[in-house]
Structures are given as structure tokens and as C-alpha cells.
Amino acid sequence: MSHPLQITVLGATGSIGLSTLDVIARHPERYQTFALTAFNRIAELRGLCRQHRPRYAVVASSDQARVLQEQLIGDGLQTRVLVGEGGLSEVAAHPETDVVMAAIVGAAGLRPTLAAIQADKRVLLANKEALVMSGALFMQALRQSRAVLLPIDSEHNAIFQCLPGDYAQGLSGVGVRRILLTASGGPFREWPLEQLSDVTVEQACTHPNWSMGRKISVDSASMMNKGLELIEACWLFDARPDQVEVVIHPQSVIHSMVDYVDGSVLAQLGNPDMRTPIAHALAWPERIDSGVSALDLVRIGHLDFHAPDEQRFPCLRMARQAAQNGGTAPAMLNAANEVAVDAFLEGRIRFTEIASIIEDVLNREASVAVHCLGDVLGADAQARRLASHWLEGHNR
Ligand code: NAD
Ligand code: MG
């Protein structure tokens, strides 16, 4: 390799961002940090800048930028601080960026991720919400570019690893019968149904197997995460919703599987540590050390599988329905969920009301066809308005 690849990490202070920096730091001859971005936790971003010495840092407001810029100069760093969505898209599409890790949480990551695709980057996609909300346009932008999209979500990274190199002709063209999307079932898989309305924020954010940001932890507890992943899989692998089957697998050792027409089922296994898919996508098609310890199957002993319970997890059912409806339905589902999860994290609603809000929004606003990004952003804004309206009525 002639020179180290320049890496932009969108959402550097998050769980995925930090895991990415951990892998990058193990391979200084291969990777250099080009830009780091954060929305808050600016003191942590400063620490990351001191450690990784990026060319750029991006923050949300001009005030944050001014303070951070002065501090970084005081630290003797050359890092230039940029601001807001313009700054995010600038570093994502910068001519000297080779790889973009899209690890902002939620709809806020859509524009910079699209900017990276349009600028022909190698894009490592963790930010599933961006793809869920704009699927058709996102994949069209990808086809019209020379960008390479590699999935970071552990399930999709597993599926990618279990598919043959070229599945551009569709899944049936390569003999795939179904995708088996595994799910841990989250912390409430076996709780009595009537106790779910009393779940605390702390209980919802404590995942049995994975350590993650708060939004995705709540999504995992409600299984909306698996619903978003079902939609994500349909777009990434050109699958119909009925070709994606969710299987509860509490140990999170099999990260997903591909079932072929000849009866072969290929699976990817590993310890539940996001550094594995991150290292896979960074180095693909090569393999590099990720820092993850070897899988000890004898210690794990056995692997279990169950069917998901959609009464317990209405978010999964609504996501499957949104995938089938298409159009603006996934964008509305995602936006309503983002508002509802924020409200739950702020202690304003009960855990079970997350699903009530989403259901209310989807019942009020019919899905329409998507022609341009404005349609997606309009549906996102409308769903946020309706969800906020629900919350106002609730708090009155
Ligand atoms: P996190 O909350 O730990 O980090 C989110 C990052 O995004 C932070 O750096 C934050 O500063 C930034 N951010 C938040 N809001 C922003 C905004 N409005 N504008 C710009 N930046 C903003 O989240 P995470 O767990 O690292 O997840 C990141 C993404 O990766 C999510 O889409 C999640 O679904 C996906 N993902 C995460 C995991 C995991 O194990 N954590 C696994 C699979 C997929
Ligand atoms: Mg996942």
C-alpha cells in the first residue's frame, strides 16, 4: 500500500466512532484520521483530536467551534474546526478523504452520508436510519456513483460476508432463498408483558450482549432496531420483505445467515464486538486484526433460536408493514420512532408508548411515492410534527 488511507469518522465520539478509532489506531501504516465530528461531548472530541491529530474537526454550533479551535491551537494542533451540516458534508466529500465511516445516529446522518456517496468514497454504513428513510434514492445515488458501500451493522456485514461477490442480478440469481436476520431479543425478551409499561430508561439501555449508544439500545429493547434492519437489508441486498426472516438468537454469536436453494445455510459468527465488522469493512477484501478475541464456542456451549413475538414487539410488525408499503412509510416510521425514543429517554413517556406514538403517526399520514429527497425530508418533518402533537396531547 502506497500511503495510509485518509479516514473521516462522522460521529467520532459515539460507540461506533470510538470502536472505529480503536481499529484505525492498530494500523497506523494503513489508516490515518482525516476528520472527526461530534454533536456534543466536545471535551471528548478535543481528547480524540489530541490523540489522532486529524486535519479537520466538525461540531454543531459556531460557539462550540470557536472554543474548540482555541483549545486545539493551545494544544499545538493544526486541526481546523468546521461547523454544522455544511462542515459534515465538506469533510465527507473532501477530495483527500478516502473512507467515510457514517456513524452519526438518526436522520441527521443522511446528508453527509449521501455527500460521501456522491463523492465516490468508500462508505462504511453504520447509520441505518439514513438508508431506511431514503432507501430508493440512496441506492440510486450509489448506483450512479463509483462509491463502494460496506455495511457495518453486524447483521448486514454478516450477510454481506455470506453472499457471493456479485449479487447485482438479485438474490434469486445467486440461488438465495432467504436471509435469516438474527436478533438477540433485547433485555425484555422474557419479561411478563404487563411489566413492559414500567420499564426504566436504565433497564432499556442495558443490552444483554452489546454495548451501544442510547438510541440504538432503546431500539433494540423495542425491537424497532430489528425492524429498521429488516428495511436496511431489503435495500442493501435487493430483497423483498418476505425474503427476510427474523430469528431470535439470544447469544448474539451468529450475526446473521443466508439460506440457499440447495439447502446450504451460511452464517458468520463472532464475539459481539463491533470492531469485527468495522475491521472487515475497512480492509475489505483483505483481513486485518481488529483487537477482538477469538470465539470460544466450547465455552459458549450452545446456541438457541426462537421465533419473534410480534405482540410483545409491535415495532417489528410496524416496520415490516412499512417495508411492504414502501414510499414514505419507512421515513415516517423512522422519524416517529426518533421523536418517541427521545421522549422516552427524557422520561416523558412510558416504554410501551413508543409503539403507540409510531402507530398513531402511521395511521394519520398515508404513505406516498418518493420522487426526490424533498419528499423524504417532507415526510420526516410531518411525522415529527405528528409525533410532537401526540406528546403535547399526552402531557396536557
Ligand atoms: P452514539 O449515540 O453512541 O453516537 C452517535 C454519534 O453521532 C455521536 O458522535 C454524536 O455526537 C453524533 N451525533 C448525534 N446527533 C447528531 C446530530 N444531530 N448531528 C451530528 N452528529 C450527531 O450512537 P452509536 O451507538 O455509535 O450508533 C451510531 C449509528 O450506528 C446509529 O445509526 C446506530 O443505529 C448504528 N449502529 C450502532 C451499533 C452499535 O453497536 N453501537 C451497531 C450497529 C449500528
Ligand atoms: Mg445490528
Short mmCIF file of C-alpha atoms and ligand atoms in Angstrom, two decimals:
data_model
loop_
_atom_site.label_atom_id
_atom_site.label_comp_id
_atom_site.label_asym_id
_atom_site.label_seq_id
_atom_site.Cartn_x
_atom_site.Cartn_y
_atom_site.Cartn_z
CA MET A 1 0.00 0.00 0.00
CA SER A 2 1.49 3.32 -1.08
CA HIS A 3 0.13 5.68 1.55
CA PRO A 4 -2.20 5.41 4.54
CA LEU A 5 -5.88 5.80 3.66
CA GLN A 6 -7.44 9.00 4.99
CA ILE A 7 -10.46 8.26 7.18
CA THR A 8 -13.31 10.59 8.09
CA VAL A 9 -15.30 9.44 11.11
CA LEU A 10 -18.77 11.02 11.26
CA GLY A 11 -19.98 10.61 14.84
CA ALA A 12 -16.48 10.03 16.26
CA THR A 13 -17.49 10.39 19.93
CA GLY A 14 -20.16 7.67 19.67
CA SER A 15 -19.90 3.97 20.35
CA ILE A 16 -19.19 3.08 16.69
CA GLY A 17 -16.92 6.11 16.24
CA LEU A 18 -14.74 5.09 19.19
CA SER A 19 -14.58 1.46 18.05
CA THR A 20 -13.53 2.68 14.60
CA LEU A 21 -10.74 4.80 16.07
CA ASP A 22 -9.61 1.80 18.13
CA VAL A 23 -9.23 -0.31 14.95
CA ILE A 24 -7.58 2.52 13.00
CA ALA A 25 -5.03 3.10 15.78
CA ARG A 26 -3.94 -0.55 15.50
CA HIS A 27 -2.87 0.01 11.88
CA PRO A 28 -1.09 3.38 11.56
CA GLU A 29 0.67 2.21 8.39
CA ARG A 30 -2.72 1.64 6.70
CA TYR A 31 -5.01 4.34 8.12
CA GLN A 32 -4.79 7.97 9.14
CA THR A 33 -7.55 10.01 10.74
CA PHE A 34 -8.57 12.83 8.42
CA ALA A 35 -11.66 14.28 10.13
CA LEU A 36 -13.58 13.69 13.36
CA THR A 37 -17.08 15.01 14.05
CA ALA A 38 -19.27 15.32 17.15
CA PHE A 39 -22.58 16.87 18.11
CA ASN A 40 -21.87 17.28 21.82
CA ARG A 41 -19.26 15.92 24.28
CA ILE A 42 -16.83 18.46 22.84
CA ALA A 43 -14.27 17.83 25.59
CA GLU A 44 -14.12 14.22 24.38
CA LEU A 45 -13.72 15.38 20.80
CA ARG A 46 -10.79 17.54 21.90
CA GLY A 47 -9.20 14.48 23.56
CA LEU A 48 -9.68 12.47 20.35
CA CYS A 49 -8.09 15.28 18.32
CA ARG A 50 -5.07 15.30 20.61
CA GLN A 51 -4.76 11.56 20.24
CA HIS A 52 -5.45 11.19 16.48
CA ARG A 53 -4.37 14.62 15.13
CA PRO A 54 -6.98 14.92 12.34
CA ARG A 55 -6.87 17.64 9.68
CA TYR A 56 -10.46 18.66 10.48
CA ALA A 57 -12.92 18.51 13.36
CA VAL A 58 -16.63 19.31 12.93
CA VAL A 59 -19.03 20.46 15.67
CA ALA A 60 -22.67 21.58 15.69
CA SER A 61 -22.52 25.28 16.61
CA SER A 62 -20.26 28.27 15.97
CA ASP A 63 -19.83 28.79 19.71
CA GLN A 64 -18.58 25.23 20.17
CA ALA A 65 -16.31 25.70 17.14
CA ARG A 66 -14.74 28.90 18.48
CA VAL A 67 -13.95 27.37 21.87
CA LEU A 68 -12.62 24.12 20.43
CA GLN A 69 -10.49 25.91 17.81
CA GLU A 70 -8.80 28.00 20.52
CA GLN A 71 -8.19 24.93 22.65
CA LEU A 72 -6.71 22.95 19.77
CA ILE A 73 -4.37 25.83 18.87
CA GLY A 74 -3.35 25.91 22.55
CA ASP A 75 -2.68 22.15 22.28
CA GLY A 76 -0.31 22.88 19.39
CA LEU A 77 -2.53 21.13 16.80
CA GLN A 78 -3.12 22.18 13.18
CA THR A 79 -6.71 20.77 13.21
CA ARG A 80 -9.22 23.16 11.60
CA VAL A 81 -12.69 23.25 13.16
CA LEU A 82 -15.74 23.41 10.86
CA VAL A 83 -19.42 23.83 11.77
CA GLY A 84 -22.78 22.18 11.17
CA GLU A 85 -24.23 20.16 8.32
CA GLY A 86 -22.11 22.07 5.79
CA GLY A 87 -18.98 21.08 7.69
CA LEU A 88 -20.08 17.43 7.89
CA SER A 89 -20.71 17.22 4.14
CA GLU A 90 -17.46 19.05 3.40
CA VAL A 91 -15.30 16.52 5.26
CA ALA A 92 -17.37 13.57 3.97
CA ALA A 93 -16.84 14.64 0.35
CA HIS A 94 -13.36 16.16 0.73
CA PRO A 95 -11.08 15.19 -2.19
CA GLU A 96 -8.45 13.92 0.26
CA THR A 97 -10.86 11.65 2.18
CA ASP A 98 -10.66 8.01 1.06
CA VAL A 99 -13.02 6.34 3.54
CA VAL A 100 -16.05 7.70 5.40
CA MET A 101 -17.39 5.96 8.49
CA ALA A 102 -21.06 7.06 8.62
CA ALA A 103 -21.73 6.68 12.36
CA ILE A 104 -23.97 9.62 13.20
CA VAL A 105 -27.17 8.39 14.85
CA GLY A 106 -30.52 9.11 13.22
CA ALA A 107 -31.77 11.18 10.29
CA ALA A 108 -29.07 13.80 10.95
CA GLY A 109 -26.61 11.49 9.19
CA LEU A 110 -28.45 11.38 5.87
CA ARG A 111 -26.99 14.38 4.03
CA PRO A 112 -23.32 13.84 4.90
CA THR A 113 -23.64 10.13 4.05
CA LEU A 114 -25.19 10.97 0.68
CA ALA A 115 -22.42 13.55 0.14
CA ALA A 116 -19.81 10.83 0.69
CA ILE A 117 -21.54 8.56 -1.82
CA GLN A 118 -21.83 11.28 -4.42
CA ALA A 119 -18.10 11.97 -3.95
CA ASP A 120 -17.27 8.30 -4.76
CA LYS A 121 -15.90 7.40 -1.32
CA ARG A 122 -15.66 4.02 0.34
CA VAL A 123 -18.61 4.44 2.70
CA LEU A 124 -18.87 2.31 5.85
CA LEU A 125 -22.55 2.47 6.77
CA ALA A 126 -23.48 2.24 10.45
CA ASN A 127 -26.14 4.98 10.26
CA LYS A 128 -29.02 2.66 9.25
CA GLU A 129 -31.62 5.43 9.72
CA ALA A 130 -30.20 7.27 6.66
CA LEU A 131 -30.78 4.25 4.43
CA VAL A 132 -34.15 3.36 5.98
CA MET A 133 -35.60 6.80 5.36
CA SER A 134 -34.33 7.34 1.83
CA GLY A 135 -33.72 3.76 0.58
CA ALA A 136 -34.58 4.09 -3.12
CA LEU A 137 -32.81 7.45 -3.56
CA PHE A 138 -29.84 6.30 -1.51
CA MET A 139 -29.34 3.17 -3.62
CA GLN A 140 -29.87 5.15 -6.83
CA ALA A 141 -27.17 7.64 -5.75
CA LEU A 142 -24.90 4.66 -5.05
CA ARG A 143 -25.51 3.14 -8.50
CA GLN A 144 -24.82 6.50 -10.16
CA SER A 145 -21.51 6.87 -8.32
CA ARG A 146 -18.25 4.95 -8.07
CA ALA A 147 -18.67 4.80 -4.30
CA VAL A 148 -18.35 1.46 -2.50
CA LEU A 149 -20.88 0.85 0.28
CA LEU A 150 -19.96 -1.62 3.01
CA PRO A 151 -22.40 -2.46 5.81
CA ILE A 152 -21.24 -2.05 9.41
CA ASP A 153 -24.41 -3.21 11.12
CA SER A 154 -23.22 -6.61 12.37
CA GLU A 155 -26.16 -8.48 10.75
CA HIS A 156 -25.71 -6.84 7.35
CA ASN A 157 -21.97 -7.20 7.49
CA ALA A 158 -22.55 -10.91 8.22
CA ILE A 159 -24.98 -11.26 5.30
CA PHE A 160 -22.53 -9.45 3.02
CA GLN A 161 -19.85 -11.94 4.05
CA CYS A 162 -22.19 -14.90 3.36
CA LEU A 163 -23.25 -13.72 -0.12
CA PRO A 164 -21.21 -14.34 -3.27
CA GLY A 165 -19.18 -11.39 -4.63
CA ASP A 166 -21.72 -10.31 -7.23
CA TYR A 167 -25.43 -10.31 -6.43
CA ALA A 168 -26.30 -7.37 -8.64
CA GLN A 169 -28.77 -9.60 -10.55
CA GLY A 170 -30.87 -10.06 -7.41
CA LEU A 171 -30.85 -12.70 -4.71
CA SER A 172 -32.63 -15.40 -6.70
CA GLY A 173 -29.99 -15.01 -9.42
CA VAL A 174 -27.39 -16.30 -6.97
CA GLY A 175 -29.58 -19.05 -5.50
CA VAL A 176 -30.59 -17.33 -2.27
CA ARG A 177 -33.89 -18.47 -0.75
CA ARG A 178 -33.99 -16.23 2.35
CA ILE A 179 -31.96 -14.01 4.57
CA LEU A 180 -32.10 -15.04 8.24
CA LEU A 181 -31.67 -11.86 10.26
CA THR A 182 -30.72 -12.76 13.82
CA ALA A 183 -31.84 -10.72 16.82
CA SER A 184 -30.90 -11.05 20.48
CA GLY A 185 -34.44 -10.08 21.51
CA GLY A 186 -33.00 -7.37 23.79
CA PRO A 187 -33.33 -7.12 27.56
CA PHE A 188 -37.13 -7.68 27.70
CA ARG A 189 -37.41 -10.83 25.63
CA GLU A 190 -38.75 -12.83 28.56
CA TRP A 191 -40.31 -10.14 30.75
CA PRO A 192 -44.00 -10.53 31.64
CA LEU A 193 -45.89 -8.42 29.06
CA GLU A 194 -47.74 -6.40 31.72
CA GLN A 195 -44.42 -5.17 33.19
CA LEU A 196 -43.20 -3.62 29.94
CA SER A 197 -45.02 -0.34 30.60
CA ASP A 198 -42.92 0.17 33.76
CA VAL A 199 -39.53 -0.32 32.14
CA THR A 200 -36.96 2.32 33.19
CA VAL A 201 -34.54 4.13 30.87
CA GLU A 202 -31.65 2.37 32.54
CA GLN A 203 -33.23 -1.06 32.04
CA ALA A 204 -33.93 -0.30 28.37
CA CYS A 205 -30.37 0.93 27.80
CA THR A 206 -28.74 -2.18 29.31
CA HIS A 207 -28.36 -4.61 26.45
CA PRO A 208 -27.51 -8.22 27.36
CA ASN A 209 -24.75 -8.63 24.74
CA TRP A 210 -23.77 -5.35 23.07
CA SER A 211 -22.55 -2.00 24.42
CA MET A 212 -24.09 0.73 22.22
CA GLY A 213 -25.40 4.32 22.10
CA ARG A 214 -28.64 5.08 23.96
CA LYS A 215 -30.94 5.42 20.93
CA ILE A 216 -30.00 2.07 19.38
CA SER A 217 -30.14 0.45 22.82
CA VAL A 218 -33.78 1.52 23.23
CA ASP A 219 -34.44 0.43 19.63
CA SER A 220 -33.01 -2.99 20.49
CA ALA A 221 -35.23 -3.24 23.56
CA SER A 222 -38.36 -2.43 21.50
CA MET A 223 -37.04 -4.47 18.54
CA MET A 224 -37.52 -1.43 16.32
CA ASN A 225 -33.81 -1.92 15.69
CA LYS A 226 -34.59 -5.26 14.02
CA GLY A 227 -37.42 -3.61 12.10
CA LEU A 228 -35.07 -0.90 10.81
CA GLU A 229 -32.56 -3.63 9.98
CA LEU A 230 -35.18 -5.56 8.01
CA ILE A 231 -35.75 -2.46 5.86
CA GLU A 232 -31.98 -1.90 5.66
CA ALA A 233 -31.48 -5.49 4.43
CA CYS A 234 -34.15 -5.09 1.73
CA TRP A 235 -32.32 -2.08 0.29
CA LEU A 236 -28.76 -3.33 0.69
CA PHE A 237 -29.38 -6.76 -0.79
CA ASP A 238 -32.30 -6.00 -3.10
CA ALA A 239 -34.56 -8.36 -1.13
CA ARG A 240 -38.34 -8.36 -0.70
CA PRO A 241 -39.55 -8.04 2.90
CA ASP A 242 -40.91 -11.61 2.76
CA GLN A 243 -37.38 -12.85 1.89
CA VAL A 244 -36.07 -11.57 5.24
CA GLU A 245 -36.92 -13.70 8.25
CA VAL A 246 -36.15 -12.55 11.79
CA VAL A 247 -34.83 -15.25 14.12
CA ILE A 248 -34.31 -14.65 17.83
CA HIS A 249 -30.87 -15.87 18.84
CA PRO A 250 -30.19 -14.68 22.41
CA GLN A 251 -26.42 -15.32 22.44
CA SER A 252 -25.62 -12.91 19.52
CA VAL A 253 -22.88 -15.22 18.27
CA ILE A 254 -24.34 -15.86 14.81
CA HIS A 255 -24.64 -12.38 13.36
CA SER A 256 -26.98 -13.47 10.53
CA MET A 257 -27.31 -16.16 7.86
CA VAL A 258 -28.07 -16.71 4.19
CA ASP A 259 -30.26 -19.68 3.22
CA TYR A 260 -29.61 -21.03 -0.31
CA VAL A 261 -31.99 -23.05 -2.51
CA ASP A 262 -29.82 -26.15 -2.28
CA GLY A 263 -30.36 -26.25 1.49
CA SER A 264 -26.99 -24.72 2.43
CA VAL A 265 -27.14 -22.09 5.15
CA LEU A 266 -24.08 -19.86 5.50
CA ALA A 267 -23.55 -18.00 8.75
CA GLN A 268 -20.99 -15.55 10.07
CA LEU A 269 -20.08 -15.99 13.73
CA GLY A 270 -18.03 -13.98 16.16
CA ASN A 271 -17.95 -12.37 19.58
CA PRO A 272 -20.42 -9.48 19.82
CA ASP A 273 -17.91 -6.68 19.26
CA MET A 274 -18.44 -4.07 16.52
CA ARG A 275 -14.70 -3.89 15.84
CA THR A 276 -15.09 -7.09 13.77
CA PRO A 277 -17.45 -5.63 11.12
CA ILE A 278 -15.56 -2.32 11.27
CA ALA A 279 -12.21 -4.02 10.57
CA HIS A 280 -13.83 -6.16 7.87
CA ALA A 281 -15.23 -3.12 6.05
CA LEU A 282 -12.09 -1.02 6.47
CA ALA A 283 -9.80 -3.66 4.98
CA TRP A 284 -12.20 -5.48 2.61
CA PRO A 285 -11.39 -7.60 0.65
CA GLU A 286 -8.37 -8.09 2.89
CA ARG A 287 -8.50 -9.04 6.58
CA ILE A 288 -6.81 -7.19 9.44
CA ASP A 289 -6.58 -7.62 13.21
CA SER A 290 -9.50 -5.93 14.95
CA GLY A 291 -8.48 -6.47 18.57
CA VAL A 292 -11.43 -8.86 19.06
CA SER A 293 -10.58 -12.09 20.88
CA ALA A 294 -11.08 -15.48 19.21
CA LEU A 295 -14.55 -17.02 19.51
CA ASP A 296 -14.63 -19.76 22.15
CA LEU A 297 -17.54 -21.99 21.09
CA VAL A 298 -16.80 -24.60 23.72
CA ARG A 299 -17.16 -22.01 26.47
CA ILE A 300 -20.41 -20.73 24.91
CA GLY A 301 -21.66 -24.32 24.80
CA HIS A 302 -24.92 -23.95 22.92
CA LEU A 303 -26.77 -21.59 20.58
CA ASP A 304 -30.54 -21.05 20.85
CA PHE A 305 -33.13 -19.93 18.32
CA HIS A 306 -36.80 -18.82 18.64
CA ALA A 307 -39.46 -17.12 16.55
CA PRO A 308 -40.04 -13.42 17.40
CA ASP A 309 -43.24 -12.48 19.28
CA GLU A 310 -44.88 -9.57 17.43
CA GLN A 311 -47.41 -8.98 20.22
CA ARG A 312 -44.56 -8.27 22.58
CA PHE A 313 -42.73 -6.29 19.90
CA PRO A 314 -45.27 -4.27 17.85
CA CYS A 315 -42.43 -2.09 16.47
CA LEU A 316 -41.15 -5.07 14.50
CA ARG A 317 -44.60 -5.65 13.00
CA MET A 318 -44.99 -1.96 12.07
CA ALA A 319 -41.55 -1.86 10.47
CA ARG A 320 -42.33 -4.93 8.35
CA GLN A 321 -45.58 -3.27 7.28
CA ALA A 322 -43.70 -0.04 6.40
CA ALA A 323 -41.23 -2.07 4.34
CA GLN A 324 -44.15 -3.62 2.44
CA ASN A 325 -45.91 -0.25 1.96
CA GLY A 326 -42.74 1.45 0.70
CA GLY A 327 -42.83 5.10 -0.41
CA THR A 328 -42.58 7.49 2.53
CA ALA A 329 -43.71 4.89 5.11
CA PRO A 330 -40.19 3.92 6.30
CA ALA A 331 -39.17 7.60 6.62
CA MET A 332 -42.27 8.29 8.75
CA LEU A 333 -41.74 5.18 10.85
CA ASN A 334 -38.14 6.22 11.49
CA ALA A 335 -38.92 9.86 12.30
CA ALA A 336 -41.80 8.98 14.65
CA ASN A 337 -39.52 6.48 16.36
CA GLU A 338 -36.73 9.06 16.79
CA VAL A 339 -39.14 11.51 18.47
CA ALA A 340 -40.67 8.77 20.63
CA VAL A 341 -37.30 7.36 21.75
CA ASP A 342 -36.07 10.87 22.66
CA ALA A 343 -39.25 11.38 24.72
CA PHE A 344 -38.73 8.04 26.46
CA LEU A 345 -35.08 8.86 27.21
CA GLU A 346 -36.21 12.21 28.68
CA GLY A 347 -38.67 10.40 30.95
CA ARG A 348 -41.73 11.91 29.25
CA ILE A 349 -43.43 8.69 28.14
CA ARG A 350 -43.58 5.02 29.05
CA PHE A 351 -41.61 2.43 27.12
CA THR A 352 -44.78 0.92 25.62
CA GLU A 353 -45.88 4.36 24.39
CA ILE A 354 -43.03 4.41 21.88
CA ALA A 355 -45.06 1.96 19.78
CA SER A 356 -48.30 3.88 20.43
CA ILE A 357 -46.80 7.10 19.02
CA ILE A 358 -45.47 5.39 15.90
CA GLU A 359 -48.77 3.62 15.30
CA ASP A 360 -50.69 6.90 15.69
CA VAL A 361 -48.40 8.71 13.21
CA LEU A 362 -48.59 5.93 10.63
CA ASN A 363 -52.40 5.80 10.96
CA ARG A 364 -52.76 9.54 10.45
CA GLU A 365 -50.48 10.01 7.46
CA ALA A 366 -50.71 7.75 4.39
CA SER A 367 -47.53 6.72 2.61
CA VAL A 368 -46.92 8.41 -0.76
CA ALA A 369 -44.42 7.73 -3.53
CA VAL A 370 -40.90 9.19 -3.25
CA HIS A 371 -39.54 11.12 -6.26
CA CYS A 372 -36.86 13.29 -4.69
CA LEU A 373 -35.08 13.97 -1.41
CA GLY A 374 -37.62 16.71 -0.67
CA ASP A 375 -40.35 14.03 -0.47
CA VAL A 376 -38.34 12.11 2.14
CA LEU A 377 -37.46 15.18 4.20
CA GLY A 378 -41.09 16.37 4.00
CA ALA A 379 -42.38 13.02 5.29
CA ASP A 380 -39.74 13.06 8.04
CA ALA A 381 -40.80 16.57 9.13
CA GLN A 382 -44.51 15.73 9.00
CA ALA A 383 -44.05 12.58 11.10
CA ARG A 384 -42.05 14.59 13.65
CA ARG A 385 -44.87 17.17 13.81
CA LEU A 386 -47.50 14.46 14.34
CA ALA A 387 -45.41 12.71 16.98
CA SER A 388 -44.81 16.01 18.82
CA HIS A 389 -48.55 16.66 18.64
CA TRP A 390 -49.19 13.28 20.29
CA LEU A 391 -46.73 14.22 23.04
CA GLU A 392 -48.39 17.61 23.62
CA GLY A 393 -51.79 15.94 23.98
CA HIS A 394 -50.26 13.39 26.33
CA ASN A 395 -48.62 15.96 28.63
CA ARG A 396 -51.63 18.24 28.79
P1 NAD B 1 -23.96 7.07 19.75
O1 NAD B 1 -25.12 7.78 20.33
O2 NAD B 1 -23.01 6.39 20.67
O3 NAD B 1 -23.12 8.12 18.87
C1 NAD B 1 -23.71 8.96 17.94
C2 NAD B 1 -22.72 9.92 17.32
O4 NAD B 1 -23.44 10.79 16.43
C3 NAD B 1 -22.01 10.82 18.34
O5 NAD B 1 -20.69 11.07 17.90
C4 NAD B 1 -22.82 12.12 18.28
O6 NAD B 1 -22.06 13.27 18.63
C5 NAD B 1 -23.24 12.16 16.81
N1 NAD B 1 -24.50 12.86 16.61
C6 NAD B 1 -25.68 12.68 17.28
N2 NAD B 1 -26.62 13.51 16.81
C7 NAD B 1 -26.05 14.25 15.84
C8 NAD B 1 -26.52 15.29 15.00
N3 NAD B 1 -27.77 15.76 15.08
N4 NAD B 1 -25.67 15.83 14.10
C9 NAD B 1 -24.38 15.37 14.01
N5 NAD B 1 -23.89 14.39 14.79
C10 NAD B 1 -24.70 13.83 15.69
O7 NAD B 1 -24.52 6.05 18.68
P2 NAD B 1 -23.87 4.67 18.16
O8 NAD B 1 -24.31 3.57 19.03
O9 NAD B 1 -22.42 4.85 17.89
O10 NAD B 1 -24.66 4.48 16.77
C11 NAD B 1 -24.34 5.25 15.63
C12 NAD B 1 -25.08 4.67 14.43
O11 NAD B 1 -24.60 3.35 14.20
C13 NAD B 1 -26.59 4.53 14.65
O12 NAD B 1 -27.25 4.79 13.44
C14 NAD B 1 -26.77 3.09 15.06
O13 NAD B 1 -28.04 2.58 14.70
C15 NAD B 1 -25.68 2.43 14.23
N6 NAD B 1 -25.21 1.16 14.80
C16 NAD B 1 -24.63 1.14 16.03
C17 NAD B 1 -24.20 -0.06 16.57
C18 NAD B 1 -23.51 -0.11 17.93
O14 NAD B 1 -23.07 -1.18 18.33
N7 NAD B 1 -23.37 0.99 18.65
C19 NAD B 1 -24.38 -1.25 15.84
C20 NAD B 1 -24.96 -1.19 14.60
C21 NAD B 1 -25.38 0.02 14.08
MG MG B 2 -27.39 -4.61 14.14
#
